mmCIF file of C-alpha atoms in Angstrom:
data_model
loop_
_atom_site.group_PDB
_atom_site.id
_atom_site.type_symbol
_atom_site.label_atom_id
_atom_site.label_comp_id
_atom_site.label_asym_id
_atom_site.label_seq_id
_atom_site.Cartn_x
_atom_site.Cartn_y
_atom_site.Cartn_z
ATOM 1 C CA MET A 453 131.420 138.852 93.360
ATOM 2 C CA ALA A 454 128.298 139.471 91.236
ATOM 3 C CA LEU A 455 129.571 136.918 88.729
ATOM 4 C CA THR A 456 129.996 134.340 91.470
ATOM 5 C CA LEU A 457 126.461 134.954 92.794
ATOM 6 C CA GLY A 458 125.146 134.639 89.249
ATOM 7 C CA LYS A 459 126.878 131.317 88.748
ATOM 8 C CA LYS A 460 125.457 130.028 92.036
ATOM 9 C CA LEU A 461 121.979 131.154 91.073
ATOM 10 C CA ILE A 462 122.272 129.455 87.660
ATOM 11 C CA THR A 463 123.573 126.263 89.324
ATOM 12 C CA ALA A 464 120.704 126.275 91.828
ATOM 13 C CA MET A 465 118.184 126.791 89.016
ATOM 14 C CA LEU A 466 119.704 123.951 87.024
ATOM 15 C CA LEU A 467 119.540 121.682 90.071
ATOM 16 C CA VAL A 468 115.862 122.543 90.622
ATOM 17 C CA LEU A 469 115.102 122.042 86.937
ATOM 18 C CA GLY A 470 116.976 118.720 86.932
ATOM 19 C CA THR A 471 115.061 117.546 89.969
ATOM 20 C CA TRP A 472 111.745 118.560 88.416
ATOM 21 C CA ILE A 473 112.583 116.777 85.162
ATOM 22 C CA SER A 474 113.691 113.687 87.081
ATOM 23 C CA GLN A 475 110.520 113.603 89.144
ATOM 24 C CA SER A 476 108.368 114.267 86.070
ATOM 25 C CA LEU A 477 110.101 111.471 84.156
ATOM 26 C CA SER A 478 109.716 109.132 87.118
ATOM 27 C CA ARG A 479 105.979 109.851 87.312
ATOM 28 C CA THR A 480 105.661 109.319 83.566
ATOM 29 C CA LEU A 481 107.479 105.977 83.735
ATOM 30 C CA LEU A 482 105.322 104.924 86.685
ATOM 31 C CA GLU A 483 102.162 105.860 84.824
ATOM 32 C CA GLU A 484 103.338 103.920 81.770
ATOM 33 C CA SER A 485 104.181 100.967 83.951
ATOM 34 C CA ILE A 486 100.685 100.922 85.513
ATOM 35 C CA VAL A 487 99.111 101.332 82.048
ATOM 36 C CA GLU A 488 101.026 98.246 80.936
ATOM 37 C CA ARG A 489 100.011 96.381 84.117
ATOM 38 C CA HIS A 490 96.373 97.279 83.434
ATOM 39 C CA GLU A 491 96.559 95.996 79.879
ATOM 40 C CA GLN A 492 98.164 92.743 81.027
ATOM 41 C CA TRP A 493 95.579 92.432 83.811
ATOM 42 C CA MET A 494 92.736 92.972 81.333
ATOM 43 C CA ALA A 495 94.091 90.228 79.095
ATOM 44 C CA GLN A 496 94.616 87.854 82.054
ATOM 45 C CA HIS A 497 91.055 88.275 83.337
ATOM 46 C CA GLY A 498 89.278 88.743 80.004
ATOM 47 C CA ARG A 499 88.072 92.209 80.980
ATOM 48 C CA ASN A 500 86.506 94.404 78.313
ATOM 49 C CA TYR A 501 85.054 97.821 78.771
ATOM 50 C CA ILE A 502 82.037 99.500 77.164
ATOM 51 C CA ASP A 503 83.997 102.438 75.735
ATOM 52 C CA ASP A 504 87.078 104.619 76.298
ATOM 53 C CA VAL A 505 85.303 106.618 79.015
ATOM 54 C CA ASP A 506 84.517 103.448 80.968
ATOM 55 C CA LYS A 507 88.080 102.226 80.450
ATOM 56 C CA LYS A 508 89.512 105.507 81.702
ATOM 57 C CA THR A 509 87.338 105.356 84.811
ATOM 58 C CA ARG A 510 88.298 101.757 85.524
ATOM 59 C CA PHE A 511 91.964 102.498 84.943
ATOM 60 C CA LYS A 512 91.882 105.261 87.578
ATOM 61 C CA ILE A 513 90.355 102.826 90.081
ATOM 62 C CA PHE A 514 92.860 100.135 89.084
ATOM 63 C CA LYS A 515 95.781 102.591 89.502
ATOM 64 C CA ASP A 516 94.628 103.647 92.961
ATOM 65 C CA ASN A 517 94.161 100.030 94.046
ATOM 66 C CA VAL A 518 97.543 98.930 92.671
ATOM 67 C CA GLU A 519 99.335 101.761 94.429
ATOM 68 C CA TYR A 520 97.607 100.840 97.688
ATOM 69 C CA ILE A 521 98.404 97.122 97.284
ATOM 70 C CA ASP A 522 102.068 97.851 96.558
ATOM 71 C CA LYS A 523 102.245 100.195 99.575
ATOM 72 C CA VAL A 524 100.764 97.518 101.920
ATOM 73 C CA ASN A 525 103.016 94.785 100.597
ATOM 74 C CA ASN A 526 106.117 96.963 101.017
ATOM 75 C CA GLN A 527 105.388 97.432 104.701
ATOM 76 C CA GLY A 528 107.457 94.925 106.631
ATOM 77 C CA ASN A 529 105.161 94.647 109.659
ATOM 78 C CA ARG A 530 102.261 92.910 107.974
ATOM 79 C CA THR A 531 101.334 89.266 108.599
ATOM 80 C CA TYR A 532 99.517 89.028 105.251
ATOM 81 C CA LYS A 533 99.915 89.972 101.607
ATOM 82 C CA LEU A 534 97.595 91.514 99.022
ATOM 83 C CA SER A 535 97.522 90.874 95.298
ATOM 84 C CA VAL A 536 96.257 92.570 92.125
ATOM 85 C CA ASN A 537 93.448 90.058 91.630
ATOM 86 C CA GLU A 538 90.344 89.966 89.428
ATOM 87 C CA PHE A 539 88.649 92.607 91.629
ATOM 88 C CA ALA A 540 91.323 95.267 91.064
ATOM 89 C CA ASP A 541 89.238 97.609 88.922
ATOM 90 C CA LEU A 542 86.402 97.883 91.479
ATOM 91 C CA THR A 543 86.061 100.366 94.274
ATOM 92 C CA ASN A 544 85.508 98.725 97.646
ATOM 93 C CA GLU A 545 81.915 99.972 97.658
ATOM 94 C CA GLU A 546 81.307 98.339 94.284
ATOM 95 C CA PHE A 547 82.986 95.156 95.406
ATOM 96 C CA VAL A 548 80.962 94.842 98.598
ATOM 97 C CA ALA A 549 77.705 95.520 96.706
ATOM 98 C CA ALA A 550 78.468 92.846 94.071
ATOM 99 C CA HIS A 551 80.207 90.089 96.068
ATOM 100 C CA THR A 552 78.814 89.931 99.561
ATOM 101 C CA GLY A 553 75.110 89.925 100.603
ATOM 102 C CA TYR A 554 74.750 89.070 104.268
ATOM 103 C CA LYS A 555 71.730 90.463 106.123
ATOM 104 C CA PHE A 556 71.407 90.319 109.903
ATOM 105 C CA SER A 557 69.115 87.587 111.116
ATOM 106 C CA THR A 558 66.097 88.631 113.166
ATOM 107 C CA LEU A 559 64.653 85.185 113.836
ATOM 108 C CA PRO A 560 62.941 84.989 117.250
ATOM 109 C CA SER A 561 64.748 83.027 119.952
ATOM 110 C CA SER A 562 62.024 80.353 119.995
ATOM 111 C CA SER A 563 63.209 79.166 116.575
ATOM 112 C CA LYS A 564 66.745 78.564 117.838
ATOM 113 C CA ARG A 565 68.288 75.959 120.138
ATOM 114 C CA ASN A 566 70.883 76.067 122.890
ATOM 115 C CA PHE A 567 74.616 75.772 122.259
ATOM 116 C CA ARG A 568 75.497 72.066 122.615
ATOM 117 C CA TYR A 569 79.258 72.353 122.719
ATOM 118 C CA GLY A 570 79.516 74.664 125.728
ATOM 119 C CA ASN A 571 80.968 71.955 127.996
ATOM 120 C CA LEU A 572 83.573 70.718 125.522
ATOM 121 C CA THR A 573 87.023 70.769 127.153
ATOM 122 C CA GLU A 574 89.103 68.450 124.998
ATOM 123 C CA ILE A 575 89.907 70.764 122.104
ATOM 124 C CA PRO A 576 92.598 69.902 119.547
ATOM 125 C CA MET A 577 95.423 72.408 119.078
ATOM 126 C CA THR A 578 94.658 72.599 115.363
ATOM 127 C CA MET A 579 91.752 71.673 113.113
ATOM 128 C CA ASP A 580 91.233 71.547 109.347
ATOM 129 C CA TRP A 581 87.996 69.903 108.249
ATOM 130 C CA ARG A 582 89.361 69.598 104.700
ATOM 131 C CA GLU A 583 91.723 66.906 105.997
ATOM 132 C CA LYS A 584 88.717 65.002 107.346
ATOM 133 C CA GLY A 585 86.883 65.110 103.984
ATOM 134 C CA ALA A 586 84.082 67.389 105.153
ATOM 135 C CA VAL A 587 84.639 70.317 102.786
ATOM 136 C CA THR A 588 83.633 70.494 99.132
ATOM 137 C CA PRO A 589 85.879 72.387 96.671
ATOM 138 C CA ILE A 590 85.795 76.182 96.590
ATOM 139 C CA LYS A 591 82.773 77.633 94.759
ATOM 140 C CA THR A 592 82.070 81.124 93.494
ATOM 141 C CA GLN A 593 78.929 83.199 93.923
ATOM 142 C CA GLY A 594 80.017 85.317 90.959
ATOM 143 C CA PRO A 595 79.476 89.014 90.379
ATOM 144 C CA ASN A 596 76.179 90.735 91.063
ATOM 145 C CA CYS A 597 74.610 87.986 93.128
ATOM 146 C CA GLY A 598 74.785 88.782 96.819
ATOM 147 C CA CYS A 599 74.049 85.283 98.050
ATOM 148 C CA CYS A 600 77.049 84.589 100.306
ATOM 149 C CA TRP A 601 74.485 83.553 102.905
ATOM 150 C CA ALA A 602 73.442 80.615 100.678
ATOM 151 C CA PHE A 603 77.012 79.477 100.115
ATOM 152 C CA SER A 604 77.806 79.634 103.813
ATOM 153 C CA ALA A 605 74.692 77.691 104.785
ATOM 154 C CA VAL A 606 75.145 75.051 102.052
ATOM 155 C CA ALA A 607 78.804 74.516 102.996
ATOM 156 C CA ALA A 608 77.814 74.012 106.634
ATOM 157 C CA VAL A 609 75.154 71.453 105.687
ATOM 158 C CA GLU A 610 77.545 69.663 103.328
ATOM 159 C CA ALA A 611 80.010 69.382 106.181
ATOM 160 C CA ILE A 612 77.694 68.055 108.899
ATOM 161 C CA TYR A 613 76.145 65.595 106.446
ATOM 162 C CA GLN A 614 79.600 64.193 105.661
ATOM 163 C CA ILE A 615 80.539 64.070 109.340
ATOM 164 C CA LYS A 616 77.369 62.072 110.110
ATOM 165 C CA THR A 617 77.229 59.812 107.052
ATOM 166 C CA GLY A 618 80.724 59.742 105.597
ATOM 167 C CA ASN A 619 79.378 61.004 102.247
ATOM 168 C CA LEU A 620 80.451 64.389 100.888
ATOM 169 C CA ILE A 621 77.832 65.737 98.442
ATOM 170 C CA SER A 622 77.850 69.134 96.778
ATOM 171 C CA LEU A 623 74.463 70.729 97.536
ATOM 172 C CA SER A 624 72.431 73.415 95.798
ATOM 173 C CA GLU A 625 72.907 77.098 96.552
ATOM 174 C CA GLN A 626 70.502 77.957 93.730
ATOM 175 C CA GLN A 627 67.680 76.193 95.531
ATOM 176 C CA LEU A 628 68.146 78.526 98.497
ATOM 177 C CA VAL A 629 68.375 81.582 96.208
ATOM 178 C CA ASP A 630 65.130 80.585 94.415
ATOM 179 C CA CYS A 631 63.134 78.955 97.168
ATOM 180 C CA ALA A 632 64.273 80.176 100.617
ATOM 181 C CA VAL A 633 62.419 83.455 100.246
ATOM 182 C CA GLU A 634 61.141 83.944 103.790
ATOM 183 C CA GLY A 635 63.560 86.413 105.343
ATOM 184 C CA ASN A 636 65.876 86.284 102.343
ATOM 185 C CA ARG A 637 65.989 88.192 99.048
ATOM 186 C CA GLY A 638 67.958 85.870 96.793
ATOM 187 C CA CYS A 639 70.803 87.720 95.114
ATOM 188 C CA ASN A 640 69.907 90.820 97.097
ATOM 189 C CA GLY A 641 71.001 89.326 100.417
ATOM 190 C CA GLY A 642 69.900 87.019 103.135
ATOM 191 C CA ALA A 643 70.852 85.282 106.365
ATOM 192 C CA VAL A 644 72.171 81.809 107.138
ATOM 193 C CA ASP A 645 69.574 81.129 109.892
ATOM 194 C CA TYR A 646 66.734 81.730 107.432
ATOM 195 C CA ALA A 647 68.439 79.310 105.011
ATOM 196 C CA PHE A 648 68.695 76.660 107.737
ATOM 197 C CA THR A 649 65.019 77.224 108.612
ATOM 198 C CA TYR A 650 63.988 76.627 104.976
ATOM 199 C CA ILE A 651 66.055 73.443 104.733
ATOM 200 C CA ILE A 652 64.404 72.079 107.888
ATOM 201 C CA GLN A 653 60.899 72.954 106.654
ATOM 202 C CA ASN A 654 61.637 71.485 103.242
ATOM 203 C CA GLN A 655 63.015 68.337 104.846
ATOM 204 C CA GLY A 656 66.273 68.688 102.945
ATOM 205 C CA LEU A 657 68.159 70.180 100.073
ATOM 206 C CA ALA A 658 68.783 69.054 96.492
ATOM 207 C CA SER A 659 72.237 68.286 95.144
ATOM 208 C CA GLU A 660 74.233 70.791 93.085
ATOM 209 C CA ALA A 661 74.022 68.404 90.148
ATOM 210 C CA SER A 662 70.219 68.326 90.137
ATOM 211 C CA TYR A 663 69.718 72.037 90.861
ATOM 212 C CA PRO A 664 72.859 73.825 89.535
ATOM 213 C CA TYR A 665 73.947 77.325 90.409
ATOM 214 C CA GLU A 666 73.074 80.123 87.924
ATOM 215 C CA ALA A 667 74.254 83.238 89.788
ATOM 216 C CA MET A 668 70.870 84.977 89.374
ATOM 217 C CA ASP A 669 67.441 85.004 90.935
ATOM 218 C CA GLY A 670 65.036 82.421 89.582
ATOM 219 C CA THR A 671 61.690 80.809 90.225
ATOM 220 C CA CYS A 672 61.649 77.915 92.649
ATOM 221 C CA ASP A 673 61.669 74.734 90.562
ATOM 222 C CA GLN A 674 59.389 72.256 92.319
ATOM 223 C CA ALA A 675 60.529 69.370 90.123
ATOM 224 C CA LYS A 676 64.187 69.879 91.022
ATOM 225 C CA ILE A 677 63.526 70.001 94.789
ATOM 226 C CA SER A 678 61.434 66.839 94.842
ATOM 227 C CA ILE A 679 64.447 64.653 95.710
ATOM 228 C CA ASN A 680 66.503 65.756 98.691
ATOM 229 C CA ALA A 681 70.197 64.788 98.784
ATOM 230 C CA ALA A 682 70.791 65.802 102.429
ATOM 231 C CA SER A 683 68.794 67.065 105.375
ATOM 232 C CA ILE A 684 69.153 68.641 108.832
ATOM 233 C CA SER A 685 66.908 68.504 111.891
ATOM 234 C CA ALA A 686 67.733 71.822 113.524
ATOM 235 C CA PHE A 687 70.292 74.597 113.845
ATOM 236 C CA GLU A 688 71.927 76.283 116.855
ATOM 237 C CA ASP A 689 73.321 79.765 117.383
ATOM 238 C CA LEU A 690 76.555 80.315 119.206
ATOM 239 C CA PRO A 691 76.795 82.771 122.106
ATOM 240 C CA SER A 692 77.565 86.199 120.701
ATOM 241 C CA ASN A 693 80.999 87.747 121.040
ATOM 242 C CA ASP A 694 82.604 84.555 122.341
ATOM 243 C CA GLU A 695 85.600 83.153 120.425
ATOM 244 C CA LEU A 696 85.979 80.339 122.962
ATOM 245 C CA ALA A 697 82.471 79.125 122.047
ATOM 246 C CA LEU A 698 83.449 79.385 118.388
ATOM 247 C CA LEU A 699 86.542 77.292 119.097
ATOM 248 C CA GLN A 700 84.475 74.645 120.860
ATOM 249 C CA ALA A 701 82.059 74.482 117.913
ATOM 250 C CA VAL A 702 84.692 74.423 115.130
ATOM 251 C CA ALA A 703 86.489 71.624 116.954
ATOM 252 C CA SER A 704 83.272 69.671 116.447
ATOM 253 C CA GLN A 705 82.056 70.811 113.023
ATOM 254 C CA PRO A 706 82.442 73.690 110.529
ATOM 255 C CA VAL A 707 80.483 76.792 111.526
ATOM 256 C CA SER A 708 78.780 79.515 109.478
ATOM 257 C CA ILE A 709 79.803 83.019 110.511
ATOM 258 C CA SER A 710 79.333 86.559 109.291
ATOM 259 C CA LEU A 711 81.889 89.332 109.264
ATOM 260 C CA ASN A 712 82.763 92.728 107.867
ATOM 261 C CA THR A 713 84.869 92.827 104.714
ATOM 262 C CA GLY A 714 87.329 95.694 105.062
ATOM 263 C CA TYR A 715 89.181 97.184 102.086
ATOM 264 C CA ASP A 716 92.098 94.741 102.385
ATOM 265 C CA PHE A 717 89.707 91.784 102.180
ATOM 266 C CA GLN A 718 89.100 92.538 98.541
ATOM 267 C CA PHE A 719 92.743 91.900 97.643
ATOM 268 C CA TYR A 720 93.792 89.385 100.327
ATOM 269 C CA SER A 721 96.284 86.899 98.943
ATOM 270 C CA SER A 722 98.082 85.014 101.713
ATOM 271 C CA GLY A 723 99.118 84.961 105.345
ATOM 272 C CA VAL A 724 97.146 85.640 108.495
ATOM 273 C CA PHE A 725 94.818 88.592 107.956
ATOM 274 C CA THR A 726 95.109 91.213 110.711
ATOM 275 C CA GLY A 727 93.939 94.262 108.738
ATOM 276 C CA GLN A 728 91.466 97.029 109.380
ATOM 277 C CA CYS A 729 87.746 96.216 109.267
ATOM 278 C CA GLY A 730 84.581 97.080 111.115
ATOM 279 C CA THR A 731 81.681 95.229 112.738
ATOM 280 C CA ASP A 732 78.979 96.062 110.221
ATOM 281 C CA LEU A 733 78.372 92.457 109.162
ATOM 282 C CA ASN A 734 78.029 92.113 105.396
ATOM 283 C CA HIS A 735 79.455 88.738 104.357
ATOM 284 C CA GLY A 736 78.793 85.117 105.208
ATOM 285 C CA VAL A 737 81.573 82.458 105.168
ATOM 286 C CA LEU A 738 82.306 79.104 106.790
ATOM 287 C CA VAL A 739 84.927 78.509 109.471
ATOM 288 C CA ILE A 740 86.490 75.127 108.676
ATOM 289 C CA GLY A 741 89.384 75.118 111.107
ATOM 290 C CA TYR A 742 91.912 76.974 113.182
ATOM 291 C CA GLY A 743 95.602 76.934 114.087
ATOM 292 C CA THR A 744 98.703 79.006 114.760
ATOM 293 C CA SER A 745 101.002 80.370 112.050
ATOM 294 C CA GLU A 746 104.752 79.786 111.912
ATOM 295 C CA TYR A 747 105.137 83.288 113.407
ATOM 296 C CA GLY A 748 102.899 82.523 116.368
ATOM 297 C CA THR A 749 99.717 84.272 115.218
ATOM 298 C CA LYS A 750 96.518 82.352 116.038
ATOM 299 C CA TYR A 751 94.053 82.138 113.190
ATOM 300 C CA TRP A 752 90.698 80.935 111.993
ATOM 301 C CA LEU A 753 90.587 79.089 108.642
ATOM 302 C CA ILE A 754 87.619 80.174 106.536
ATOM 303 C CA LYS A 755 86.131 78.921 103.280
ATOM 304 C CA ASN A 756 84.993 81.783 101.055
ATOM 305 C CA SER A 757 82.783 81.936 97.956
ATOM 306 C CA TRP A 758 84.902 84.170 95.676
ATOM 307 C CA GLY A 759 86.613 81.449 93.608
ATOM 308 C CA THR A 760 90.069 79.955 93.849
ATOM 309 C CA ASN A 761 91.902 83.018 92.484
ATOM 310 C CA TRP A 762 91.169 84.921 95.677
ATOM 311 C CA GLY A 763 93.176 84.351 98.879
ATOM 312 C CA GLU A 764 94.923 81.076 99.574
ATOM 313 C CA ASN A 765 93.231 79.145 96.747
ATOM 314 C CA GLY A 766 89.857 80.448 97.906
ATOM 315 C CA TYR A 767 90.517 80.205 101.635
ATOM 316 C CA MET A 768 91.623 82.738 104.214
ATOM 317 C CA ARG A 769 93.395 82.695 107.522
ATOM 318 C CA ILE A 770 92.148 85.483 109.772
ATOM 319 C CA GLN A 771 93.425 86.381 113.229
ATOM 320 C CA ARG A 772 91.946 84.509 116.152
ATOM 321 C CA ASP A 773 91.772 85.967 119.692
ATOM 322 C CA SER A 774 92.416 89.490 118.425
ATOM 323 C CA GLY A 775 91.502 90.977 121.813
ATOM 324 C CA ALA A 776 88.124 92.337 120.755
ATOM 325 C CA PRO A 777 85.131 90.431 122.250
ATOM 326 C CA GLU A 778 83.386 90.399 118.875
ATOM 327 C CA GLY A 779 86.457 88.994 117.161
ATOM 328 C CA LEU A 780 88.342 90.573 114.262
ATOM 329 C CA CYS A 781 85.877 92.016 111.701
ATOM 330 C CA GLY A 782 83.000 90.975 114.008
ATOM 331 C CA LEU A 783 83.473 87.293 113.170
ATOM 332 C CA ALA A 784 82.173 86.135 116.568
ATOM 333 C CA MET A 785 79.051 88.289 116.582
ATOM 334 C CA GLN A 786 76.635 85.970 114.808
ATOM 335 C CA ALA A 787 77.593 82.351 114.166
ATOM 336 C CA SER A 788 75.484 79.196 113.783
ATOM 337 C CA TYR A 789 75.642 75.620 112.628
ATOM 338 C CA PRO A 790 73.171 72.940 111.452
ATOM 339 C CA VAL A 791 72.310 69.815 113.377
ATOM 340 C CA ALA A 792 71.937 66.630 111.380
#
């Protein structure tokens, strides 16, 4: 009897030991796999670190992000996918600080105009202003220059100028960073309405070719802004927290909006984004269309300023009519567009 109990105890101990060894080996293999992924990722994106301490810190962040991305993508109930993109070794706090830059506009109401599209009833089922030639290729604001506001404003002006004239011209974000200083702080943030105000007061904006982007604050170059490539006469704000108003406007022209970039935004790859985010507006983008996915999810189509390796070649589809008055991620809270 004692011998039998001894054998059972030994068997149980062996099973526990085997399980522990198996789990330990599995963790080791997983760690080695992520180390290899990190090395491959570094080579792909040309990432170099200051020293081994910096690399160890970045690897820990990378590992946490990869595990989260894999977890999200393995969930079958998501309408979107994430990817291990060029931002994978940044915490979300670091990413937001380096790649957004929207500041809430506090312009008085006297400087704004009424919403002109409020009576529009004939609204197409889908819209994509790229197909109408009103959208320039995806640009990138780069790291450490929080001037999304400039990219959003410029893209909106590029679009309305093309709609009115038939000519699509890439305009200068750097001019806004350097020269639109009232209400804005260059790479340290700003608001689209202040950018529109500057363009009106300056009677236009230079082309990208004549005043190229440098991804850093600079001194306003008076020689470069002497020849305007495009101009606007005014801008109008949309009613707040009203996605129908946004629909009416986007059916007529691309619209600058601001939203909150939740954690999943950083790694968004494809599909209709329906993830978690707040309403603390921190990023400016341009809505260039709308539609309904093959699975029946309504979406807005937005042009971002994080390069073509992010999202759907630089674009994002984000849920439309989410049920919240302010829209998903606060996208309907503060929107505006220029008037040519």
